[in-house]
Structures are given as structure tokens and as C-alpha cells.
CSV table of C-alpha atoms in Angstrom, one decimal:
chain,number,residue,atom,x,y,z
A,47,UNK,CA,80.4,8.5,-13.1
A,48,UNK,CA,77.2,6.7,-12.2
A,49,UNK,CA,74.6,6.1,-14.9
A,50,UNK,CA,71.0,4.8,-14.6
A,51,UNK,CA,69.5,3.2,-17.7
A,52,UNK,CA,65.8,2.8,-17.5
A,53,UNK,CA,64.0,0.4,-19.9
A,54,UNK,CA,67.3,-1.6,-19.9
A,55,UNK,CA,65.7,-4.7,-21.4
A,56,UNK,CA,64.7,-3.0,-24.6
A,57,UNK,CA,66.6,-2.6,-27.9
A,58,UNK,CA,68.2,0.7,-27.1
A,59,UNK,CA,68.8,0.0,-23.4
A,60,UNK,CA,70.5,-3.2,-24.1
A,61,UNK,CA,72.8,-1.6,-26.7
A,62,UNK,CA,73.7,1.3,-24.4
A,63,UNK,CA,74.7,-1.0,-21.6
A,64,UNK,CA,76.7,-3.1,-24.0
A,65,UNK,CA,78.7,-0.1,-25.1
A,66,UNK,CA,79.2,1.2,-21.6
A,67,UNK,CA,80.6,-2.2,-20.6
A,68,UNK,CA,82.9,-2.5,-23.6
A,69,UNK,CA,84.0,1.2,-23.6
A,70,UNK,CA,83.3,1.5,-27.4
A,71,UNK,CA,80.8,1.0,-30.2
A,72,UNK,CA,81.1,0.0,-33.9
A,73,UNK,CA,81.6,3.7,-34.5
A,74,UNK,CA,84.6,4.1,-32.1
A,75,UNK,CA,85.5,4.7,-28.5
A,76,UNK,CA,83.3,6.2,-25.9
A,77,UNK,CA,84.3,9.5,-24.1
A,78,UNK,CA,87.0,9.1,-21.5
A,79,UNK,CA,84.6,10.2,-18.7
A,80,UNK,CA,82.5,7.0,-19.3
A,81,UNK,CA,85.4,4.6,-18.9
A,82,UNK,CA,84.8,2.5,-15.7
A,83,UNK,CA,81.4,4.1,-15.2
A,84,UNK,CA,79.1,2.5,-12.7
A,85,UNK,CA,76.0,1.4,-14.7
A,86,UNK,CA,72.7,0.7,-13.0
A,87,UNK,CA,70.3,-1.0,-15.5
A,88,UNK,CA,66.7,-1.0,-14.4
A,89,UNK,CA,63.4,-2.1,-15.8
A,90,UNK,CA,60.0,-3.4,-14.6
A,91,UNK,CA,59.2,-4.5,-12.0
A,92,UNK,CA,62.3,-3.1,-10.2
A,93,UNK,CA,61.5,0.4,-11.3
A,94,UNK,CA,58.1,1.6,-12.5
A,95,UNK,CA,58.8,5.0,-13.9
A,96,UNK,CA,55.0,5.8,-13.8
A,97,UNK,CA,55.1,5.6,-10.0
A,98,UNK,CA,56.3,9.0,-8.6
A,99,UNK,CA,57.3,7.8,-5.2
A,100,UNK,CA,59.2,4.8,-6.5
A,101,UNK,CA,61.1,7.0,-8.9
A,102,UNK,CA,61.8,9.7,-6.3
A,103,UNK,CA,63.0,7.2,-3.7
A,104,UNK,CA,65.2,5.3,-6.2
A,105,UNK,CA,66.9,8.3,-7.7
A,106,UNK,CA,67.5,9.9,-4.2
A,107,UNK,CA,69.0,6.6,-3.1
A,108,UNK,CA,71.3,6.0,-6.1
A,109,UNK,CA,72.2,9.7,-6.8
A,110,UNK,CA,73.3,9.2,-10.4
A,111,UNK,CA,75.2,11.6,-12.5
A,112,UNK,CA,73.2,10.7,-15.6
A,113,UNK,CA,69.8,9.1,-16.2
A,114,UNK,CA,69.1,7.7,-19.7
A,115,UNK,CA,65.4,7.0,-20.1
A,116,UNK,CA,64.8,4.3,-22.7
A,117,UNK,CA,61.5,3.2,-21.0
A,118,UNK,CA,58.4,3.8,-23.1
A,119,UNK,CA,55.1,2.3,-24.4
A,120,UNK,CA,56.2,1.9,-28.1
A,121,UNK,CA,53.4,-0.3,-29.5
A,122,UNK,CA,51.9,2.4,-31.8
A,123,UNK,CA,48.6,0.5,-32.4
A,124,UNK,CA,48.5,-0.5,-28.8
A,125,UNK,CA,48.7,3.1,-27.6
A,126,UNK,CA,45.4,3.8,-29.4
A,127,UNK,CA,43.7,1.1,-27.5
A,128,UNK,CA,45.4,1.7,-24.1
A,129,UNK,CA,45.7,5.5,-24.2
A,130,UNK,CA,45.9,5.9,-20.4
A,131,UNK,CA,48.7,3.3,-20.2
A,132,UNK,CA,50.5,5.1,-23.0
A,133,UNK,CA,50.2,8.4,-21.2
A,134,UNK,CA,51.5,7.0,-18.0
A,135,UNK,CA,54.6,5.5,-19.6
A,136,UNK,CA,55.3,8.1,-22.2
A,137,UNK,CA,54.3,11.3,-20.4
A,138,UNK,CA,54.1,10.8,-16.6
A,139,UNK,CA,57.1,8.6,-16.5
A,140,UNK,CA,59.4,11.2,-18.0
A,141,UNK,CA,57.9,13.8,-15.8
A,142,UNK,CA,58.7,11.7,-12.7
A,143,UNK,CA,62.3,11.2,-13.9
A,144,UNK,CA,62.7,14.9,-14.7
A,145,UNK,CA,61.6,16.0,-11.3
A,146,UNK,CA,63.9,13.4,-9.6
A,147,UNK,CA,66.8,14.4,-11.8
A,148,UNK,CA,66.4,18.1,-10.8
A,149,UNK,CA,66.3,17.3,-7.1
A,150,UNK,CA,69.6,15.3,-7.3
A,151,UNK,CA,71.4,17.4,-10.0
A,152,UNK,CA,71.5,14.6,-12.5
A,153,UNK,CA,71.5,15.0,-16.2
A,154,UNK,CA,68.5,13.4,-18.0
A,155,UNK,CA,68.6,11.9,-21.5
A,156,UNK,CA,65.1,11.3,-22.7
A,157,UNK,CA,64.4,9.3,-25.9
A,158,UNK,CA,61.6,10.5,-28.1
A,159,UNK,CA,60.2,9.9,-31.6
A,160,UNK,CA,59.6,11.2,-35.1
A,161,UNK,CA,55.9,10.4,-34.5
A,162,UNK,CA,55.6,13.8,-32.7
A,163,UNK,CA,55.2,15.2,-36.3
A,164,UNK,CA,52.0,15.0,-38.4
A,165,UNK,CA,53.9,14.0,-41.5
A,166,UNK,CA,51.6,16.1,-43.6
A,167,UNK,CA,54.2,18.9,-44.3
A,168,UNK,CA,56.2,19.4,-47.5
A,169,UNK,CA,57.7,15.9,-48.2
A,170,UNK,CA,61.0,17.0,-49.6
A,171,UNK,CA,62.6,18.7,-46.6
A,172,UNK,CA,63.9,16.7,-43.6
A,173,UNK,CA,62.5,18.1,-40.3
A,174,UNK,CA,65.0,19.7,-38.0
A,175,UNK,CA,64.6,20.6,-34.3
A,176,UNK,CA,62.9,23.9,-35.1
A,177,UNK,CA,60.0,22.2,-36.9
A,178,UNK,CA,56.7,22.5,-34.9
A,179,UNK,CA,55.3,19.1,-33.9
A,180,UNK,CA,51.7,18.0,-34.6
A,181,UNK,CA,51.2,14.3,-33.7
A,182,UNK,CA,48.3,12.3,-35.3
A,183,UNK,CA,48.4,9.3,-33.0
A,184,UNK,CA,48.1,8.5,-29.3
A,185,UNK,CA,51.8,7.3,-29.4
A,186,UNK,CA,52.9,10.6,-30.9
A,187,UNK,CA,50.8,12.8,-28.6
A,188,UNK,CA,51.9,11.0,-25.4
A,189,UNK,CA,55.6,11.1,-26.4
A,190,UNK,CA,55.3,14.9,-27.1
A,191,UNK,CA,53.8,15.4,-23.7
A,192,UNK,CA,56.7,13.6,-22.2
A,193,UNK,CA,59.1,15.9,-24.0
A,194,UNK,CA,57.2,18.9,-22.6
A,195,UNK,CA,57.4,17.6,-19.1
A,196,UNK,CA,61.2,17.0,-19.4
A,197,UNK,CA,61.7,20.5,-20.7
A,198,UNK,CA,59.5,22.0,-17.9
A,199,UNK,CA,60.9,20.1,-15.0
A,200,UNK,CA,64.6,19.5,-15.8
A,201,UNK,CA,66.9,22.1,-17.2
A,202,UNK,CA,69.9,19.7,-17.6
A,203,UNK,CA,68.2,17.6,-20.3
A,204,UNK,CA,68.8,16.1,-23.6
A,205,UNK,CA,65.7,15.1,-25.6
A,206,UNK,CA,66.7,12.8,-28.4
A,207,UNK,CA,64.2,12.0,-31.1
A,208,UNK,CA,64.9,9.0,-33.2
A,209,UNK,CA,63.0,6.9,-35.8
A,210,UNK,CA,62.6,3.4,-37.3
A,211,UNK,CA,64.9,1.8,-34.7
A,212,UNK,CA,66.3,-1.7,-35.1
A,213,UNK,CA,69.0,-3.6,-33.2
A,214,UNK,CA,70.5,-7.0,-32.6
A,215,UNK,CA,68.2,-7.4,-29.6
A,216,UNK,CA,64.5,-7.6,-29.2
A,217,UNK,CA,61.7,-7.2,-31.8
A,218,UNK,CA,62.0,-4.8,-34.7
A,219,UNK,CA,61.1,-4.2,-38.3
A,220,UNK,CA,64.3,-5.8,-39.7
A,221,UNK,CA,63.7,-9.1,-37.9
A,222,UNK,CA,60.0,-9.0,-38.8
A,223,UNK,CA,60.7,-8.6,-42.5
A,224,UNK,CA,63.3,-11.4,-42.5
A,225,UNK,CA,61.0,-13.8,-40.7
A,226,UNK,CA,58.0,-12.9,-42.8
A,227,UNK,CA,60.0,-13.3,-46.0
A,228,UNK,CA,61.1,-16.8,-44.9
A,229,UNK,CA,57.5,-17.7,-44.0
A,230,UNK,CA,55.5,-16.2,-46.8
A,231,UNK,CA,57.9,-15.6,-49.7
A,232,UNK,CA,56.0,-12.5,-50.8
A,233,UNK,CA,55.5,-9.3,-48.8
A,234,UNK,CA,53.5,-6.1,-49.3
A,235,UNK,CA,54.9,-3.0,-47.6
A,236,UNK,CA,53.8,0.7,-47.7
A,237,UNK,CA,55.8,2.9,-50.1
A,238,UNK,CA,54.3,6.3,-49.3
A,239,UNK,CA,55.6,6.7,-45.7
A,240,UNK,CA,59.1,8.0,-45.6
A,241,UNK,CA,61.7,8.4,-42.8
A,242,UNK,CA,65.1,7.3,-41.6
A,243,UNK,CA,66.0,3.8,-40.5
A,244,UNK,CA,68.2,4.0,-37.5
A,245,UNK,CA,70.6,1.4,-36.1
A,246,UNK,CA,70.5,1.3,-32.3
A,247,UNK,CA,74.3,1.2,-32.3
A,248,UNK,CA,74.5,4.7,-33.8
A,249,UNK,CA,71.8,6.1,-31.5
A,250,UNK,CA,73.4,4.7,-28.4
A,251,UNK,CA,76.8,6.0,-29.5
A,252,UNK,CA,75.5,9.5,-30.0
A,253,UNK,CA,73.6,9.5,-26.7
A,254,UNK,CA,76.8,8.5,-24.8
A,255,UNK,CA,78.8,11.2,-26.6
A,256,UNK,CA,76.1,13.8,-25.6
A,257,UNK,CA,75.5,12.8,-21.9
A,258,UNK,CA,79.0,13.9,-20.7
A,259,UNK,CA,78.6,17.4,-22.1
A,260,UNK,CA,76.6,20.5,-21.2
A,261,UNK,CA,75.1,20.7,-24.7
A,262,UNK,CA,71.6,20.5,-23.4
A,263,UNK,CA,68.6,20.7,-25.6
A,264,UNK,CA,66.5,19.0,-28.3
A,265,UNK,CA,68.2,16.6,-30.8
A,266,UNK,CA,67.3,14.6,-33.8
A,267,UNK,CA,69.3,11.4,-34.1
A,268,UNK,CA,68.4,9.1,-37.0
A,269,UNK,CA,70.2,7.3,-39.8
A,270,UNK,CA,71.4,9.5,-42.6
A,271,UNK,CA,69.4,9.3,-45.8
A,272,UNK,CA,65.7,8.9,-46.4
A,273,UNK,CA,63.6,6.0,-47.7
A,274,UNK,CA,60.2,4.5,-47.6
A,275,UNK,CA,59.2,1.4,-45.6
A,276,UNK,CA,59.1,-0.4,-48.9
A,277,UNK,CA,62.7,0.7,-49.8
A,278,UNK,CA,63.8,-0.4,-46.3
A,279,UNK,CA,62.1,-3.8,-46.6
A,280,UNK,CA,63.6,-4.3,-50.0
A,281,UNK,CA,67.1,-3.6,-48.8
A,282,UNK,CA,66.5,-5.9,-45.8
A,283,UNK,CA,65.5,-8.8,-48.0
A,284,UNK,CA,68.4,-8.2,-50.4
A,285,UNK,CA,71.0,-8.2,-47.6
A,286,UNK,CA,69.5,-11.1,-45.8
A,287,UNK,CA,69.6,-13.4,-48.8
A,288,UNK,CA,66.1,-14.6,-48.1
A,289,UNK,CA,64.2,-15.9,-51.2
A,290,UNK,CA,61.3,-13.5,-51.1
A,291,UNK,CA,59.8,-10.6,-53.1
A,292,UNK,CA,58.6,-7.2,-51.8
A,293,UNK,CA,55.7,-5.4,-53.4
A,294,UNK,CA,54.7,-1.8,-52.7
A,295,UNK,CA,51.3,-0.7,-51.4
A,296,UNK,CA,49.7,2.6,-50.3
A,297,UNK,CA,48.9,3.6,-46.7
A,298,UNK,CA,45.2,3.5,-47.7
A,299,UNK,CA,45.5,-0.1,-49.0
A,300,UNK,CA,47.2,-1.1,-45.8
A,301,UNK,CA,44.6,0.6,-43.7
A,302,UNK,CA,41.8,-1.1,-45.5
A,303,UNK,CA,43.3,-4.5,-44.6
A,304,UNK,CA,44.2,-3.4,-41.0
A,305,UNK,CA,41.4,-1.0,-40.0
A,306,UNK,CA,42.4,-0.9,-36.3
A,307,UNK,CA,46.0,0.3,-37.1
A,308,UNK,CA,47.0,3.8,-35.9
A,309,UNK,CA,47.6,6.6,-38.4
A,310,UNK,CA,51.2,7.1,-39.1
A,311,UNK,CA,53.0,10.2,-40.5
A,312,UNK,CA,53.7,9.9,-44.3
A,313,UNK,CA,56.7,12.2,-44.1
A,314,UNK,CA,58.7,12.0,-40.8
A,315,UNK,CA,62.2,12.3,-42.2
A,316,UNK,CA,64.4,14.0,-39.6
A,317,UNK,CA,67.5,16.2,-40.0
A,318,UNK,CA,70.3,15.8,-37.3
A,319,UNK,CA,71.0,19.5,-37.4
A,320,UNK,CA,71.6,20.0,-33.7
A,321,UNK,CA,74.1,17.1,-33.6
A,322,UNK,CA,76.1,18.6,-36.5
A,323,UNK,CA,76.1,22.0,-34.8
A,324,UNK,CA,77.3,20.8,-31.4
A,325,UNK,CA,79.1,17.5,-30.6
A,326,UNK,CA,79.2,16.3,-34.3
A,327,UNK,CA,77.0,13.9,-36.2
A,328,UNK,CA,78.7,10.5,-36.5
A,329,UNK,CA,75.6,8.6,-37.5
A,330,UNK,CA,76.1,6.4,-40.6
A,331,UNK,CA,74.1,6.3,-43.8
A,332,UNK,CA,71.2,4.0,-43.2
A,333,UNK,CA,72.3,1.5,-45.9
A,334,UNK,CA,75.8,1.3,-44.5
A,335,UNK,CA,74.5,0.8,-41.0
A,336,UNK,CA,72.1,-1.9,-42.2
A,337,UNK,CA,74.8,-3.8,-44.1
A,338,UNK,CA,76.9,-3.7,-40.9
A,339,UNK,CA,74.0,-5.1,-39.0
A,340,UNK,CA,73.7,-8.1,-41.3
A,341,UNK,CA,77.5,-8.7,-41.0
A,342,UNK,CA,77.2,-9.1,-37.2
A,343,UNK,CA,73.7,-10.3,-36.5
A,344,UNK,CA,73.4,-13.9,-35.4
A,345,UNK,CA,70.0,-14.3,-37.0
A,346,UNK,CA,68.2,-14.5,-33.7
A,347,UNK,CA,68.6,-12.1,-30.7
A,348,UNK,CA,72.2,-11.1,-30.6
A,349,UNK,CA,75.6,-10.9,-32.4
A,350,UNK,CA,77.8,-13.5,-34.0
């Protein structure tokens, strides 16, 4: 089996490649079909997914069985300022990959986000795949357009929405909180935005379970359990052992101090219903996955 991983230098791409090379994850072995798979990791400048001809030529030449698209413009505030760039990466890029996948018969796994939802709905019920999206930011709207293009142009697709992603590699909220705690000793984090922290290990594991099946469709894949950013930050500081305190604040208080920041959904908790009803949901409780992260993290950009 031949697998192309776009955005291979990012958090998720790095973790997927690691699992493919090792044949397993912290959650268990990968499917037999993936053993000895040929993995083609690509990122800028080798492959610019926003360039139709480059994508078409590359996919025709490689003829993969599976394309896993981890490439995206994920800077939520940056998307507001650079809306065209966000649209190219988050909408046109997936369209190009979907069209190329259809021409060659490849399966396409496209990673999306909880930010396709407005977060204004009833804040007691996790949103499953039947919930109607309504993004409130440029990031969310461009990612939703990417989903629509994938659905439109590639029937053999898996759209996988995730949230609050962190990993051993790259920049993420966990590392930011640890570093800020060490530097300042006191942190203020919003306590009225709720969702699901997700370890990249779990997301990569589920994507690799899915991609060898014909269970095509839309999936939510996030850590089990719901918390606020404040709860998440508090648990990060506790597990890290950093001598720091975390105080709660409202979204409005944060916005007044950071007026250029994008609006974020206050309730974007997801329910992994489609996983449970198809291949099975092996994703860990967010606290268990975070504790495992701190057991293995080297404190920098990798594992012990």
C-alpha cells in the first residue's frame, strides 16, 4: 500500500508517519494492511496543495492508494487577516486533492475542525456528525468549504473533524501553557469555551484504522470528555509540576485585552458517534491521554 501524507511536518503529519514506520501507536497495532506500507511524506515547498497542476501531476505520478491531508492554515487569528491565503490552503487545497484522488482512484482522508460550528447551540449536548455547521471565523468558514469540496469531488473520502490538538511535536496549547507557566508564574485562561482536548496519537491511530476500510463519510474524532480551556490549562500545570497558578477569565475579558483575536465557539464539544457506529472508538479520555503525554514528552519537541 502506498500512502501520501501532506503537511508532513506538522503535529499530526509527524505522528502519522511515526506510527506508520513503527507499525503501532500507544493505543495498539496498526491494521495488517498498513504493515510495510510505502509512505510518501510531503510538505511545502515540494508540494503546494493550493497549486492544481502541481497536485495533479504529483498524484498522477505517485498513484497512491491513500492520501492523508494534514496540510492547512491553522492560525485562527491569522486566517482573519489573511483570508485569501486561508481559503487557498483550507478550501482550494482539499479541492485539488479530491479531484486528483478521484482521477487515480485513491482514498482521501481530510482533516477538519470543530470550528466549523458556531458554538452558540445548547451547551450541554456534544455535537455529532448530524449537527448543522455554522462557522463564526474565517478559519471555520474556509475549513467548512474544504469539507464541501471533498464531499463534492471525491466519493472515496473520510472527513475527520478534530479539536484542541496537541502532540510531542511542534507548537500547541500544552507546550504554550507549560512555557508560559515557567515564565510568568500566573496565567489567565478563558473558562467559558468548552471542547475536547485531543492527543495527536489518538487521532493518528483512528485515521490509520479508518483509511484501510470502505467506511467512507464524515467523522468526529476528539478526546473523550469535555472541559474548558481553563480546565485544560489547570490540568496541564498540575501534571507538568510547574510552579504556577491558573486563573479563569471570560471570553469577553480576553477579547478586551486581545481585540484583534478571532471569535471562537463557546461550545464546540464533539461526539465521536460515527466512529462508535463503524470501526469503533478507541480514543482515550482526555485526562488519561494528557497524563500519558507527560509520561513520554521530553519537554521540548519529541519523546523521551
